[in-house]
């Protein structure tokens, strides 16, 4: 008898070997301060590749003196890249730049590997990380918009499809034209679905305004520590990893301010330099949480050597969203606070200099990991959104329900208990809460303090 043997089948997805290339374009019209450090940009591109589970085996910074329309780089550089791809058995070449469809197609032919540009890389990460229906719709819409211009890479091998009926008729439409028409139909359908999701989100936001709690939004460059700070302030367990774009979908939680008042804190998607236009447009609904916020906290990773350049990238997007004015100042009555995160990673004299700069510029230095500076930050936020005037309230012993209502919906600053069981309060109630209180308890004595 022969003994049968069985082999286990490995269903794991093979890890793709990646070659990350950061082209350095000429910095004409750009000051030394505005120019990004190529090494930091390369490190960021590697982070994007790792976030997509690619194994980065080779990297390079490639100066680009003259742009070649067909392949971005000249013939000599392309041959150099092709040799590296062959020797290192590269599966994917990642170009940290925005490639045209023609450049992407020609580079794949020349290097004989799959080519992904910065926009495609970010879109793929977003597609994997989106969890909510809104996030998935936004990513799919952005991806289709991106792919629509790249159909030429997919369908170059197909000829025109026969048009007309029977053996007559013109040349008909190409497969590219047919696919573009199909994609256009899908895009229209997705936009309708996304509009419905946005309408629902607007209704939820309107309902929150009726509560009404002040809203605080966290914004910042990707991996600046927003989710860690969000967890620290709200005692939540949102995913917080040392990884680019760990958070995509907006998350809302209640945070208690030092005086006991509740506020709503929202954690939003991180920004990044050269954020693809398709994603800025697609995620406009998500970033509406920022537009509607009373206070915006711009979280910065001050331990990162590129922190100033990252801050400019965030400010650029905030200006596009009308959260900031064209001069970088707040607009529409919003208050923006710069939160200088990760100060625990800065030591000695550099730490002292940083804290001095924060005092001069009005920034709040914190460490989301250790909690340092977070109580002071919450106190500052509470002071900024406390614009309701105090009122004096006198409650009889029988007004226990009204007393409990004030504690639930307002903020009691002082309390004096009378011998006969009555209570005198100095409290703050916003306009809507004050109106509801007066309608629900018309017999309770209440007046403005004039403070």
Coordinates of C-alpha atoms in Angstrom, one line a residue:
X1 CA 0.0 0.0 0.0
X2 CA 1.1 3.4 -0.8
X3 CA 1.0 6.1 1.9
X4 CA -0.9 9.2 0.8
X5 CA 0.6 12.5 1.6
X6 CA -1.1 15.9 1.6
X7 CA 0.5 19.3 1.4
X8 CA -1.0 22.3 3.1
X9 CA -1.9 25.1 0.8
X10 CA -0.6 28.6 1.8
X11 CA -3.4 31.0 1.2
X12 CA -1.5 34.0 2.5
X13 CA -1.1 37.0 0.2
X14 CA 2.6 37.2 -0.9
X15 CA 4.4 40.3 0.3
X16 CA 5.4 42.5 -2.5
X17 CA 8.9 43.9 -2.7
X18 CA 8.9 47.7 -3.3
X19 CA 11.4 50.2 -4.6
X20 CA 10.5 53.8 -3.4
X21 CA 11.7 56.7 -5.5
X22 CA 11.4 60.3 -4.4
X23 CA 11.9 62.7 -7.3
X24 CA 13.2 66.1 -6.3
X25 CA 11.8 68.7 -8.6
X26 CA 13.4 72.1 -9.2
X27 CA 12.4 74.6 -6.4
X28 CA 11.8 77.6 -8.6
X29 CA 10.0 80.4 -6.9
X30 CA 10.2 78.5 -3.6
X31 CA 12.0 79.9 -0.5
X32 CA 14.5 77.8 1.4
X33 CA 12.0 77.7 4.3
X34 CA 9.2 76.4 2.1
X35 CA 11.3 73.7 0.5
X36 CA 10.7 70.3 2.0
X37 CA 13.6 68.1 3.2
X38 CA 14.0 65.3 0.6
X39 CA 15.1 62.8 3.3
X40 CA 11.9 63.5 5.3
X41 CA 9.8 63.3 2.2
X42 CA 11.4 59.9 1.3
X43 CA 10.8 58.7 4.9
X44 CA 7.2 59.7 4.5
X45 CA 6.8 57.9 1.2
X46 CA 8.3 54.8 2.8
X47 CA 5.8 55.1 5.6
X48 CA 3.0 55.2 3.0
X49 CA 4.4 52.0 1.4
X50 CA 4.6 50.3 4.7
X51 CA 1.1 51.3 5.5
X52 CA 0.1 49.4 2.4
X53 CA 2.0 46.3 3.7
X54 CA 4.7 46.6 1.0
X55 CA 8.2 45.4 1.9
X56 CA 10.5 48.3 1.0
X57 CA 13.9 46.8 -0.1
X58 CA 15.3 49.8 -1.9
X59 CA 14.9 53.6 -1.7
X60 CA 16.5 56.5 -3.5
X61 CA 16.3 60.3 -3.8
X62 CA 16.5 61.2 -7.5
X63 CA 17.1 64.9 -8.4
X64 CA 15.0 66.0 -11.4
X65 CA 16.6 68.7 -13.4
X66 CA 14.4 68.5 -16.4
X67 CA 11.0 66.7 -16.6
X68 CA 10.7 64.2 -19.5
X69 CA 7.0 64.1 -20.5
X70 CA 7.0 60.4 -21.5
X71 CA 8.7 58.9 -18.4
X72 CA 9.4 61.8 -16.0
X73 CA 13.1 60.9 -15.9
X74 CA 15.6 60.7 -18.7
X75 CA 16.7 57.5 -20.4
X76 CA 19.9 57.0 -18.3
X77 CA 18.0 57.3 -15.0
X78 CA 15.3 54.9 -16.2
X79 CA 17.9 52.3 -17.1
X80 CA 19.4 52.7 -13.7
X81 CA 16.0 52.1 -12.0
X82 CA 15.4 49.1 -14.3
X83 CA 18.7 47.5 -13.3
X84 CA 17.8 47.9 -9.6
X85 CA 14.3 46.4 -10.2
X86 CA 15.9 43.4 -11.9
X87 CA 18.7 42.8 -9.3
X88 CA 16.4 43.3 -6.2
X89 CA 13.5 41.3 -7.8
X90 CA 11.2 44.3 -7.3
X91 CA 7.4 43.8 -7.7
X92 CA 6.3 47.5 -7.3
X93 CA 8.0 50.7 -8.0
X94 CA 6.6 53.6 -5.9
X95 CA 7.1 57.1 -7.3
X96 CA 6.6 59.7 -4.7
X97 CA 5.1 62.1 -7.2
X98 CA 2.0 62.5 -9.3
X99 CA 2.4 60.7 -12.6
X100 CA 0.4 61.3 -15.8
X101 CA -1.3 58.2 -17.2
X102 CA 1.2 58.1 -20.1
X103 CA 4.2 58.3 -17.7
X104 CA 2.8 55.5 -15.6
X105 CA 2.2 53.3 -18.6
X106 CA 5.7 54.0 -20.1
X107 CA 7.4 53.4 -16.7
X108 CA 5.7 50.0 -16.3
X109 CA 7.0 49.0 -19.7
X110 CA 10.5 50.3 -19.1
X111 CA 10.9 48.8 -15.6
X112 CA 8.8 45.7 -16.2
X113 CA 7.2 46.1 -12.8
X114 CA 3.9 47.6 -11.5
X115 CA 4.2 51.3 -11.0
X116 CA 2.3 53.3 -8.4
X117 CA 2.4 57.0 -7.9
X118 CA 1.7 59.0 -4.7
X119 CA -2.0 59.6 -5.5
X120 CA -2.6 55.9 -6.3
X121 CA -0.7 54.9 -3.1
X122 CA -2.8 57.1 -0.9
X123 CA -6.1 56.1 -2.5
X124 CA -5.2 52.4 -2.0
X125 CA -4.5 53.0 1.7
X126 CA -7.8 54.9 2.1
X127 CA -9.7 52.1 0.3
X128 CA -8.3 49.5 2.8
X129 CA -8.9 51.7 6.0
X130 CA -12.3 53.2 5.4
X131 CA -14.9 51.5 7.7
X132 CA -18.1 53.6 7.6
X133 CA -20.4 53.7 4.6
X134 CA -19.6 57.4 4.0
X135 CA -15.9 56.7 4.1
X136 CA -16.2 53.8 1.6
X137 CA -18.3 55.9 -0.7
X138 CA -15.9 58.8 -0.6
X139 CA -12.9 56.5 -1.4
X140 CA -14.7 54.7 -4.2
X141 CA -15.7 58.1 -5.8
X142 CA -12.1 59.4 -5.6
X143 CA -10.7 56.1 -7.0
X144 CA -13.0 56.1 -10.0
X145 CA -12.3 59.7 -10.7
X146 CA -8.5 58.9 -10.6
X147 CA -8.9 55.7 -12.7
X148 CA -11.1 57.3 -15.4
X149 CA -8.1 59.1 -16.9
X150 CA -5.9 56.0 -16.7
X151 CA -8.1 53.6 -18.7
X152 CA -5.7 54.0 -21.6
X153 CA -3.3 51.7 -19.6
X154 CA -5.9 49.0 -19.4
X155 CA -7.4 49.0 -22.8
X156 CA -4.6 49.7 -25.2
X157 CA -4.7 46.1 -26.5
X158 CA -8.3 46.4 -27.7
X159 CA -9.5 47.6 -31.0
X160 CA -12.8 49.4 -31.7
X161 CA -15.9 47.4 -31.0
X162 CA -18.1 47.0 -34.1
X163 CA -21.0 49.5 -34.3
X164 CA -24.4 49.4 -36.0
X165 CA -26.5 46.3 -36.6
X166 CA -25.6 43.2 -38.6
X167 CA -22.7 43.7 -41.0
X168 CA -23.4 47.5 -41.4
X169 CA -22.5 50.5 -39.4
X170 CA -19.6 52.6 -38.5
X171 CA -16.6 51.8 -36.4
X172 CA -18.6 52.2 -33.2
X173 CA -17.0 53.2 -29.8
X174 CA -13.8 52.0 -28.4
X175 CA -13.7 49.9 -25.3
X176 CA -12.1 52.9 -23.6
X177 CA -15.1 55.1 -24.5
X178 CA -17.5 52.4 -23.4
X179 CA -15.7 52.0 -20.0
X180 CA -15.5 55.7 -19.5
X181 CA -19.3 55.9 -20.0
X182 CA -19.9 53.1 -17.6
X183 CA -17.6 54.7 -15.0
X184 CA -19.4 58.1 -15.4
X185 CA -22.7 56.3 -14.7
X186 CA -21.2 54.7 -11.5
X187 CA -19.8 58.1 -10.4
X188 CA -23.2 59.7 -10.8
X189 CA -24.8 56.9 -8.7
X190 CA -22.1 57.2 -6.0
X191 CA -22.6 61.0 -5.8
X192 CA -26.3 60.5 -5.2
X193 CA -25.6 58.0 -2.4
X194 CA -23.0 60.2 -0.9
X195 CA -25.4 63.2 -1.0
X196 CA -27.9 61.1 1.0
X197 CA -25.3 60.2 3.6
X198 CA -24.3 63.9 3.8
X199 CA -27.9 64.8 4.3
X200 CA -28.2 62.3 7.2
X201 CA -25.0 63.7 8.7
X202 CA -26.3 67.2 8.5
X203 CA -29.5 66.1 10.3
X204 CA -27.4 64.5 13.1
X205 CA -25.3 67.7 13.3
X206 CA -28.5 69.8 13.6
X207 CA -29.8 67.5 16.4
X208 CA -26.5 67.9 18.2
X209 CA -26.9 71.7 18.0
X210 CA -30.2 71.5 19.8
X211 CA -28.6 69.8 22.8
X212 CA -26.6 72.1 22.5
X213 CA -23.0 71.1 23.3
X214 CA -20.0 73.1 22.0
X215 CA -17.9 71.2 19.4
X216 CA -14.2 70.8 19.2
X217 CA -12.4 69.3 16.2
X218 CA -8.9 67.8 16.0
X219 CA -7.0 68.4 12.8
X220 CA -3.4 67.9 11.8
X221 CA -0.9 66.2 9.6
X222 CA -1.2 62.4 9.5
X223 CA 0.6 60.6 12.3
X224 CA 0.8 63.8 14.4
X225 CA -0.9 62.0 17.3
X226 CA -4.5 63.2 17.0
X227 CA -6.1 59.8 17.8
X228 CA -3.8 59.4 20.9
X229 CA -4.8 62.8 22.1
X230 CA -8.4 62.0 21.4
X231 CA -8.2 58.9 23.5
X232 CA -6.4 60.8 26.3
X233 CA -9.0 63.6 26.4
X234 CA -12.1 61.4 26.1
X235 CA -10.9 58.1 27.7
X236 CA -11.9 56.4 24.4
X237 CA -10.2 53.5 22.6
X238 CA -9.9 54.8 19.0
X239 CA -7.3 53.0 17.0
X240 CA -4.0 55.0 17.5
X241 CA -0.9 53.6 15.7
X242 CA 2.4 54.9 14.7
X243 CA 1.3 54.7 11.1
X244 CA 0.2 57.1 8.4
X245 CA -3.6 57.4 8.0
X246 CA -4.4 55.1 10.9
X247 CA -7.7 57.1 11.2
X248 CA -9.9 57.8 8.2
X249 CA -13.5 58.0 9.4
X250 CA -14.5 60.8 11.8
X251 CA -15.1 59.7 15.3
X252 CA -17.2 61.7 17.8
X253 CA -17.1 61.4 21.6
X254 CA -18.1 63.5 24.6
X255 CA -15.4 65.1 26.6
X256 CA -15.9 66.7 30.0
X257 CA -14.4 70.1 30.5
X258 CA -12.7 71.0 33.8
X259 CA -15.8 72.9 35.0
X260 CA -18.0 69.8 34.4
X261 CA -19.6 71.0 31.1
X262 CA -19.7 68.4 28.3
X263 CA -18.4 69.1 24.8
X264 CA -18.2 67.0 21.6
X265 CA -14.7 66.2 20.4
X266 CA -14.2 64.9 16.8
X267 CA -11.2 63.1 15.4
X268 CA -10.8 63.6 11.7
X269 CA -8.6 62.2 8.8
X270 CA -5.0 63.4 8.8
X271 CA -3.7 65.7 6.1
X272 CA -0.6 65.2 4.1
X273 CA 1.5 67.2 1.6
X274 CA 0.3 67.1 -2.0
X275 CA -3.0 65.5 -0.9
X276 CA -4.6 64.3 -4.1
X277 CA -7.3 66.7 -5.4
X278 CA -9.7 63.8 -5.8
X279 CA -9.5 63.1 -2.0
X280 CA -9.8 66.7 -0.9
X281 CA -13.0 66.9 -2.9
X282 CA -14.3 63.5 -1.8
X283 CA -13.6 64.1 1.9
X284 CA -15.1 67.5 2.0
X285 CA -18.2 66.1 3.8
X286 CA -16.0 64.4 6.4
X287 CA -14.2 67.7 7.0
X288 CA -17.5 69.5 7.5
X289 CA -17.0 68.5 11.2
X290 CA -14.1 70.9 11.2
X291 CA -16.1 73.7 9.4
X292 CA -18.9 73.4 12.0
X293 CA -16.7 73.3 15.1
X294 CA -16.5 76.1 17.7
X295 CA -12.9 75.4 18.4
X296 CA -10.3 73.8 16.1
X297 CA -7.3 72.1 17.6
X298 CA -4.4 71.9 15.1
X299 CA -2.3 69.1 16.5
X300 CA 1.4 69.2 15.4
X301 CA 4.2 66.7 15.9
X302 CA 6.9 69.1 17.2
X303 CA 9.4 66.3 17.5
X304 CA 9.3 65.9 13.7
X305 CA 12.0 68.0 11.9
X306 CA 9.5 68.8 9.2
X307 CA 6.9 70.1 11.6
X308 CA 6.8 73.7 10.1
X309 CA 6.3 72.4 6.6
X310 CA 3.6 70.0 7.8
X311 CA 1.8 72.9 9.5
X312 CA 1.8 74.9 6.3
X313 CA 0.2 71.9 4.4
X314 CA -2.5 71.7 7.0
X315 CA -3.1 75.5 7.0
X316 CA -3.4 75.3 3.2
X317 CA -6.2 72.7 3.4
X318 CA -8.0 74.6 6.2
X319 CA -7.9 77.7 4.1
X320 CA -9.5 75.8 1.2
X321 CA -12.2 74.7 3.6
X322 CA -12.8 78.3 4.8
X323 CA -11.8 77.3 8.3
X324 CA -9.0 79.8 8.0
X325 CA -9.0 83.1 6.1
X326 CA -6.6 83.7 3.2
X327 CA -4.1 85.3 5.7
X328 CA -4.1 82.2 7.9
X329 CA -6.3 83.7 10.6
X330 CA -9.5 82.3 12.0
X331 CA -12.7 83.0 10.2
X332 CA -16.4 82.8 10.9
X333 CA -15.9 83.3 14.6
X334 CA -13.9 80.1 15.0
X335 CA -11.0 79.8 17.4
X336 CA -7.9 77.8 16.4
X337 CA -5.4 76.6 18.9
X338 CA -2.0 75.1 17.9
X339 CA -1.4 72.0 20.0
X340 CA 2.3 71.1 20.0
X341 CA 2.2 67.4 20.7
X342 CA 5.0 64.8 21.5
X343 CA 7.0 67.2 23.7
X344 CA 8.0 64.1 25.7
X345 CA 10.3 63.3 22.8
X346 CA 12.1 66.6 23.1
X347 CA 14.8 66.9 25.8
X348 CA 17.1 69.4 27.5
X349 CA 17.7 72.8 26.0
X350 CA 15.6 72.1 22.9
X351 CA 12.6 71.5 25.2
X352 CA 13.2 74.8 26.9
X353 CA 13.4 76.7 23.6
X354 CA 10.2 74.9 22.4
X355 CA 8.2 75.8 25.5
X356 CA 9.4 79.4 25.2
X357 CA 8.2 79.6 21.6
X358 CA 4.9 78.1 22.6
X359 CA 4.3 80.8 25.2
X360 CA 5.2 83.6 22.7
X361 CA 3.0 82.1 19.9
X362 CA 0.1 81.1 22.1
X363 CA 0.5 77.4 21.4
X364 CA -0.3 74.6 23.9
X365 CA 2.6 72.1 24.4
X366 CA 1.3 68.6 25.4
X367 CA 2.2 65.0 25.4
X368 CA -0.8 62.8 24.4
X369 CA 1.2 59.7 25.6
X370 CA 2.0 60.9 29.1
X371 CA -0.9 63.4 29.5
X372 CA 1.4 66.3 30.2
X373 CA -0.3 69.6 29.4
X374 CA -3.7 68.0 28.6
X375 CA -5.5 69.4 31.7
X376 CA -4.3 72.9 30.8
X377 CA -5.4 72.4 27.2
X378 CA -9.0 71.5 28.3
X379 CA -9.1 74.4 30.7
X380 CA -8.1 76.7 27.8
X381 CA -10.7 75.2 25.5
X382 CA -13.4 75.6 28.2
X383 CA -12.5 79.3 28.6
X384 CA -12.8 80.0 24.9
X385 CA -16.2 78.5 24.4
X386 CA -17.7 79.9 27.6
X387 CA -19.5 83.0 26.2
X388 CA -22.8 82.5 28.1
X389 CA -23.6 85.2 30.7
X390 CA -24.2 84.0 34.3
X391 CA -27.7 84.2 35.8
X392 CA -28.9 84.2 39.4
X393 CA -31.4 81.6 40.3
X394 CA -33.4 81.3 43.6
X395 CA -35.1 77.9 44.2
X396 CA -37.5 77.0 46.9
X397 CA -37.3 73.7 48.8
X398 CA -40.0 72.2 46.5
X399 CA -38.0 73.0 43.3
X400 CA -35.7 69.9 43.4
X401 CA -36.6 69.0 39.8
X402 CA -35.5 72.5 38.6
X403 CA -32.3 72.2 40.6
X404 CA -31.4 68.9 39.0
X405 CA -32.3 70.3 35.6
X406 CA -29.8 73.1 36.0
X407 CA -27.0 70.8 37.0
X408 CA -27.7 68.6 34.0
X409 CA -28.0 71.3 31.4
X410 CA -25.9 74.2 32.7
X411 CA -22.9 75.0 34.8
X412 CA -23.2 76.0 38.4
X413 CA -20.5 78.4 39.5
X414 CA -21.7 79.0 43.1
X415 CA -24.3 77.7 45.4
X416 CA -25.7 79.0 48.7
X417 CA -28.1 76.8 50.8
X418 CA -30.7 78.6 52.9
X419 CA -31.8 77.5 56.3
X420 CA -35.4 77.0 55.2
X421 CA -34.3 74.6 52.4
X422 CA -34.1 77.0 49.5
X423 CA -31.1 77.4 47.3
X424 CA -29.4 80.4 45.6
X425 CA -27.3 79.7 42.5
X426 CA -25.1 81.5 40.1
X427 CA -25.2 79.4 37.0
X428 CA -24.4 79.7 33.2
X429 CA -27.1 78.5 30.8
X430 CA -26.8 79.1 27.0
X431 CA -29.6 80.9 25.3
X432 CA -31.5 77.7 24.2
X433 CA -31.2 76.0 27.6
X434 CA -32.3 79.2 29.4
X435 CA -35.4 79.4 27.1
X436 CA -36.3 75.8 27.8
X437 CA -35.8 76.3 31.6
X438 CA -38.1 79.4 31.7
X439 CA -40.8 77.5 29.7
X440 CA -40.6 74.4 31.9
X441 CA -40.2 76.2 35.3
X442 CA -42.1 79.5 34.9
X443 CA -42.4 80.0 38.6
X444 CA -38.7 79.9 39.4
X445 CA -37.1 83.3 40.1
X446 CA -34.2 83.9 37.7
X447 CA -32.4 87.1 36.6
X448 CA -29.2 88.2 34.8
X449 CA -26.3 89.1 37.1
X450 CA -24.8 91.8 34.9
X451 CA -21.4 90.0 35.0

